[in-house]
């Protein structure tokens, strides 16, 4: 029998692949662009994500040889993934949208408009835009860390329940 740590690392790796599939490959540009301002689109993305990851947990149950553990926890797995992904993406998408607007306003400035910004304000203006771009990256990073935390927690709960 394999050591518990080997099983957990393998299970996490497989679920990470399913996470990437669900959160990137299966998310169309339309879903990605509109989930920050349309709750129906966000719910569609979350449902696709939760179903894909639930399938990932089924796949993992095949690997670990404990199908009954999956079916006994199916509703917990799906709803935990659904609700946590909804909360995380709702929060990060709404935050990201605000900073994207700042960057877009700046990107739409003509050279003449930028030139008309008083020299004393240009440095301030450029720092705000740079900070907004950094903040967008930070929000994306926090989003992914939160998703990984949920997956790791679920792996630990389910594998240890075995």
Short mmCIF file of N, CA, C and O in Angstrom, two decimals, residues 56-119:
data_model
loop_
_atom_site.label_atom_id
_atom_site.label_comp_id
_atom_site.label_asym_id
_atom_site.label_seq_id
_atom_site.Cartn_x
_atom_site.Cartn_y
_atom_site.Cartn_z
N UNK A 56 -13.37 15.38 -11.21
CA UNK A 56 -11.98 15.15 -10.79
C UNK A 56 -11.89 14.33 -9.51
O UNK A 56 -11.08 13.42 -9.39
N UNK A 57 -12.78 14.63 -8.56
CA UNK A 57 -12.80 13.85 -7.32
C UNK A 57 -13.24 12.41 -7.60
O UNK A 57 -12.74 11.47 -6.98
N UNK A 58 -14.17 12.22 -8.55
CA UNK A 58 -14.57 10.86 -8.93
C UNK A 58 -13.36 10.13 -9.53
O UNK A 58 -13.08 8.98 -9.19
N UNK A 59 -12.64 10.81 -10.41
CA UNK A 59 -11.45 10.24 -11.05
C UNK A 59 -10.43 9.82 -9.98
O UNK A 59 -9.85 8.73 -10.04
N UNK A 60 -10.25 10.68 -9.00
CA UNK A 60 -9.32 10.39 -7.90
C UNK A 60 -9.80 9.20 -7.08
O UNK A 60 -9.00 8.38 -6.63
N UNK A 61 -11.11 9.08 -6.90
CA UNK A 61 -11.64 7.95 -6.13
C UNK A 61 -11.35 6.62 -6.85
O UNK A 61 -11.17 5.59 -6.20
N UNK A 62 -11.30 6.67 -8.17
CA UNK A 62 -10.92 5.49 -8.95
C UNK A 62 -9.46 5.13 -8.64
O UNK A 62 -9.13 3.97 -8.47
N UNK A 63 -8.62 6.14 -8.60
CA UNK A 63 -7.19 5.95 -8.33
C UNK A 63 -6.96 5.38 -6.94
O UNK A 63 -6.14 4.49 -6.75
N UNK A 64 -7.67 5.94 -5.96
CA UNK A 64 -7.47 5.50 -4.58
C UNK A 64 -8.23 4.21 -4.28
O UNK A 64 -8.03 3.62 -3.22
N UNK A 65 -9.10 3.81 -5.21
CA UNK A 65 -9.85 2.56 -5.02
C UNK A 65 -10.96 2.66 -4.00
O UNK A 65 -11.37 1.66 -3.42
N UNK A 66 -11.45 3.87 -3.79
CA UNK A 66 -12.51 4.03 -2.80
C UNK A 66 -13.69 4.80 -3.40
O UNK A 66 -13.96 5.94 -3.05
N UNK A 67 -14.40 4.12 -4.30
CA UNK A 67 -15.55 4.72 -4.98
C UNK A 67 -16.65 5.08 -4.00
O UNK A 67 -17.29 6.12 -4.12
N UNK A 68 -16.87 4.24 -3.00
CA UNK A 68 -17.96 4.52 -2.06
C UNK A 68 -17.70 5.81 -1.29
O UNK A 68 -18.65 6.54 -0.97
N UNK A 69 -16.44 6.12 -1.04
CA UNK A 69 -16.12 7.38 -0.36
C UNK A 69 -16.57 8.57 -1.20
O UNK A 69 -17.12 9.54 -0.68
N UNK A 70 -16.37 8.48 -2.53
CA UNK A 70 -16.82 9.55 -3.42
C UNK A 70 -18.33 9.67 -3.39
O UNK A 70 -18.88 10.74 -3.19
N UNK A 71 -19.05 8.56 -3.61
CA UNK A 71 -20.51 8.62 -3.68
C UNK A 71 -21.13 9.01 -2.35
O UNK A 71 -22.14 9.71 -2.31
N UNK A 72 -20.51 8.62 -1.23
CA UNK A 72 -21.02 9.02 0.08
C UNK A 72 -20.83 10.51 0.35
O UNK A 72 -21.51 11.07 1.20
N UNK A 73 -19.90 11.13 -0.38
CA UNK A 73 -19.60 12.55 -0.17
C UNK A 73 -19.89 13.41 -1.40
O UNK A 73 -19.48 14.56 -1.45
N UNK A 74 -20.60 12.84 -2.37
CA UNK A 74 -20.84 13.54 -3.64
C UNK A 74 -21.46 14.92 -3.41
O UNK A 74 -20.98 15.92 -3.94
N UNK A 75 -22.53 14.99 -2.64
CA UNK A 75 -23.22 16.27 -2.44
C UNK A 75 -22.32 17.26 -1.70
O UNK A 75 -22.26 18.45 -2.03
N UNK A 76 -21.56 16.79 -0.71
CA UNK A 76 -20.63 17.66 0.01
C UNK A 76 -19.58 18.21 -0.96
O UNK A 76 -19.27 19.41 -0.96
N UNK A 77 -19.02 17.34 -1.78
CA UNK A 77 -17.96 17.74 -2.72
C UNK A 77 -18.50 18.81 -3.68
O UNK A 77 -17.90 19.88 -3.82
N UNK A 78 -19.63 18.51 -4.32
CA UNK A 78 -20.17 19.44 -5.32
C UNK A 78 -20.51 20.79 -4.68
O UNK A 78 -20.10 21.84 -5.17
N UNK A 79 -21.28 20.77 -3.60
CA UNK A 79 -21.75 22.04 -3.01
C UNK A 79 -20.61 22.82 -2.37
O UNK A 79 -20.60 24.06 -2.40
N UNK A 80 -19.66 22.14 -1.80
CA UNK A 80 -18.50 22.83 -1.22
C UNK A 80 -17.73 23.55 -2.33
O UNK A 80 -17.37 24.73 -2.20
N UNK A 81 -17.49 22.85 -3.44
CA UNK A 81 -16.80 23.46 -4.58
C UNK A 81 -17.62 24.61 -5.17
O UNK A 81 -17.09 25.68 -5.49
N UNK A 82 -18.92 24.40 -5.32
CA UNK A 82 -19.79 25.41 -5.91
C UNK A 82 -19.81 26.68 -5.07
O UNK A 82 -19.56 27.78 -5.56
N UNK A 83 -20.11 26.53 -3.79
CA UNK A 83 -20.27 27.71 -2.92
C UNK A 83 -18.95 28.45 -2.72
O UNK A 83 -18.90 29.68 -2.84
N UNK A 84 -17.88 27.71 -2.47
CA UNK A 84 -16.59 28.40 -2.25
C UNK A 84 -16.11 29.08 -3.53
O UNK A 84 -15.59 30.21 -3.47
N UNK A 85 -16.30 28.44 -4.68
CA UNK A 85 -15.87 29.07 -5.94
C UNK A 85 -16.72 30.31 -6.22
O UNK A 85 -16.19 31.33 -6.69
N UNK A 86 -18.00 30.24 -5.91
CA UNK A 86 -18.88 31.39 -6.11
C UNK A 86 -18.42 32.58 -5.25
O UNK A 86 -18.28 33.70 -5.74
N UNK A 87 -18.16 32.32 -3.99
CA UNK A 87 -17.74 33.39 -3.08
C UNK A 87 -16.40 33.98 -3.51
O UNK A 87 -16.23 35.20 -3.60
N UNK A 88 -15.45 33.10 -3.82
CA UNK A 88 -14.12 33.57 -4.22
C UNK A 88 -14.19 34.37 -5.51
O UNK A 88 -13.67 35.49 -5.60
N UNK A 89 -14.84 33.81 -6.54
CA UNK A 89 -14.88 34.51 -7.83
C UNK A 89 -15.74 35.77 -7.79
O UNK A 89 -15.42 36.76 -8.44
N UNK A 90 -16.82 35.76 -7.03
CA UNK A 90 -17.64 36.97 -6.92
C UNK A 90 -16.78 38.10 -6.34
O UNK A 90 -16.76 39.22 -6.86
N UNK A 91 -16.06 37.79 -5.28
CA UNK A 91 -15.23 38.80 -4.62
C UNK A 91 -14.10 39.28 -5.52
O UNK A 91 -13.91 40.48 -5.70
N UNK A 92 -13.36 38.34 -6.09
CA UNK A 92 -12.21 38.74 -6.90
C UNK A 92 -12.62 39.38 -8.22
O UNK A 92 -11.98 40.33 -8.66
N UNK A 93 -13.70 38.90 -8.84
CA UNK A 93 -14.14 39.49 -10.11
C UNK A 93 -14.60 40.92 -9.93
O UNK A 93 -14.31 41.79 -10.75
N UNK A 94 -15.35 41.18 -8.86
CA UNK A 94 -15.83 42.54 -8.61
C UNK A 94 -14.66 43.47 -8.29
O UNK A 94 -14.63 44.61 -8.74
N UNK A 95 -13.69 42.98 -7.54
CA UNK A 95 -12.52 43.80 -7.22
C UNK A 95 -11.70 44.07 -8.47
O UNK A 95 -11.25 45.19 -8.71
N UNK A 96 -11.50 43.01 -9.26
CA UNK A 96 -10.71 43.13 -10.48
C UNK A 96 -11.35 44.12 -11.45
O UNK A 96 -10.65 44.91 -12.09
N UNK A 97 -12.67 44.13 -11.53
CA UNK A 97 -13.38 45.00 -12.47
C UNK A 97 -13.10 46.47 -12.15
O UNK A 97 -12.92 47.28 -13.07
N UNK A 98 -13.05 46.81 -10.88
CA UNK A 98 -12.80 48.21 -10.49
C UNK A 98 -11.41 48.66 -10.93
O UNK A 98 -11.24 49.75 -11.47
N UNK A 99 -10.41 47.82 -10.71
CA UNK A 99 -9.05 48.20 -11.09
C UNK A 99 -8.87 48.17 -12.60
O UNK A 99 -8.12 48.97 -13.15
N UNK A 100 -9.56 47.27 -13.29
CA UNK A 100 -9.47 47.23 -14.75
C UNK A 100 -10.00 48.52 -15.35
O UNK A 100 -9.46 49.02 -16.33
N UNK A 101 -11.06 49.07 -14.75
CA UNK A 101 -11.62 50.33 -15.25
C UNK A 101 -10.58 51.44 -15.16
O UNK A 101 -10.43 52.23 -16.10
N UNK A 102 -9.86 51.51 -14.05
CA UNK A 102 -8.80 52.52 -13.90
C UNK A 102 -7.75 52.39 -14.99
O UNK A 102 -7.36 53.37 -15.61
N UNK A 103 -7.31 51.17 -15.22
CA UNK A 103 -6.28 50.92 -16.23
C UNK A 103 -6.82 51.25 -17.63
O UNK A 103 -6.12 51.87 -18.43
N UNK A 104 -8.07 50.87 -17.91
CA UNK A 104 -8.65 51.16 -19.23
C UNK A 104 -8.79 52.65 -19.46
O UNK A 104 -8.54 53.13 -20.57
N UNK A 105 -9.20 53.40 -18.43
CA UNK A 105 -9.29 54.85 -18.57
C UNK A 105 -7.92 55.40 -18.95
O UNK A 105 -7.79 56.20 -19.87
N UNK A 106 -6.88 54.95 -18.26
CA UNK A 106 -5.53 55.41 -18.56
C UNK A 106 -5.12 55.01 -19.98
O UNK A 106 -4.56 55.83 -20.72
N UNK A 107 -5.40 53.77 -20.37
CA UNK A 107 -5.00 53.29 -21.69
C UNK A 107 -5.72 54.03 -22.81
O UNK A 107 -5.22 54.10 -23.93
N UNK A 108 -6.89 54.58 -22.51
CA UNK A 108 -7.66 55.31 -23.53
C UNK A 108 -7.26 56.78 -23.62
O UNK A 108 -7.76 57.50 -24.48
N UNK A 109 -6.38 57.23 -22.75
CA UNK A 109 -5.90 58.62 -22.84
C UNK A 109 -5.11 58.78 -24.12
O UNK A 109 -4.29 57.93 -24.48
N UNK A 110 -5.35 59.88 -24.80
CA UNK A 110 -4.52 60.19 -25.97
C UNK A 110 -3.23 60.82 -25.46
O UNK A 110 -3.13 61.22 -24.30
N UNK A 111 -2.24 60.90 -26.34
CA UNK A 111 -0.98 61.53 -25.93
C UNK A 111 -1.22 62.96 -25.50
O UNK A 111 -0.60 63.46 -24.56
N UNK A 112 -2.16 63.63 -26.17
CA UNK A 112 -2.48 65.02 -25.83
C UNK A 112 -3.07 65.12 -24.43
O UNK A 112 -2.72 66.04 -23.67
N UNK A 113 -3.95 64.16 -24.08
CA UNK A 113 -4.55 64.19 -22.74
C UNK A 113 -3.48 63.94 -21.67
O UNK A 113 -3.49 64.58 -20.63
N UNK A 114 -2.60 62.99 -21.93
CA UNK A 114 -1.53 62.71 -20.97
C UNK A 114 -0.63 63.93 -20.84
O UNK A 114 -0.23 64.32 -19.74
N UNK A 115 -0.34 64.61 -21.97
CA UNK A 115 0.52 65.79 -21.95
C UNK A 115 -0.11 66.92 -21.16
O UNK A 115 0.59 67.74 -20.56
N UNK A 116 -1.46 66.98 -21.15
CA UNK A 116 -2.15 68.06 -20.43
C UNK A 116 -2.20 67.83 -18.91
O UNK A 116 -2.58 68.71 -18.17
N UNK A 117 -1.85 66.61 -18.47
CA UNK A 117 -1.79 66.37 -17.03
C UNK A 117 -0.62 67.19 -16.50
O UNK A 117 0.49 67.11 -17.03
N UNK A 118 -0.88 67.98 -15.50
CA UNK A 118 0.19 68.83 -14.94
C UNK A 118 1.39 67.96 -14.57
O UNK A 118 1.22 66.86 -14.04
N UNK A 119 2.58 68.46 -14.84
CA UNK A 119 3.78 67.68 -14.51
C UNK A 119 3.79 67.21 -13.06
O UNK A 119 4.22 66.10 -12.76
#
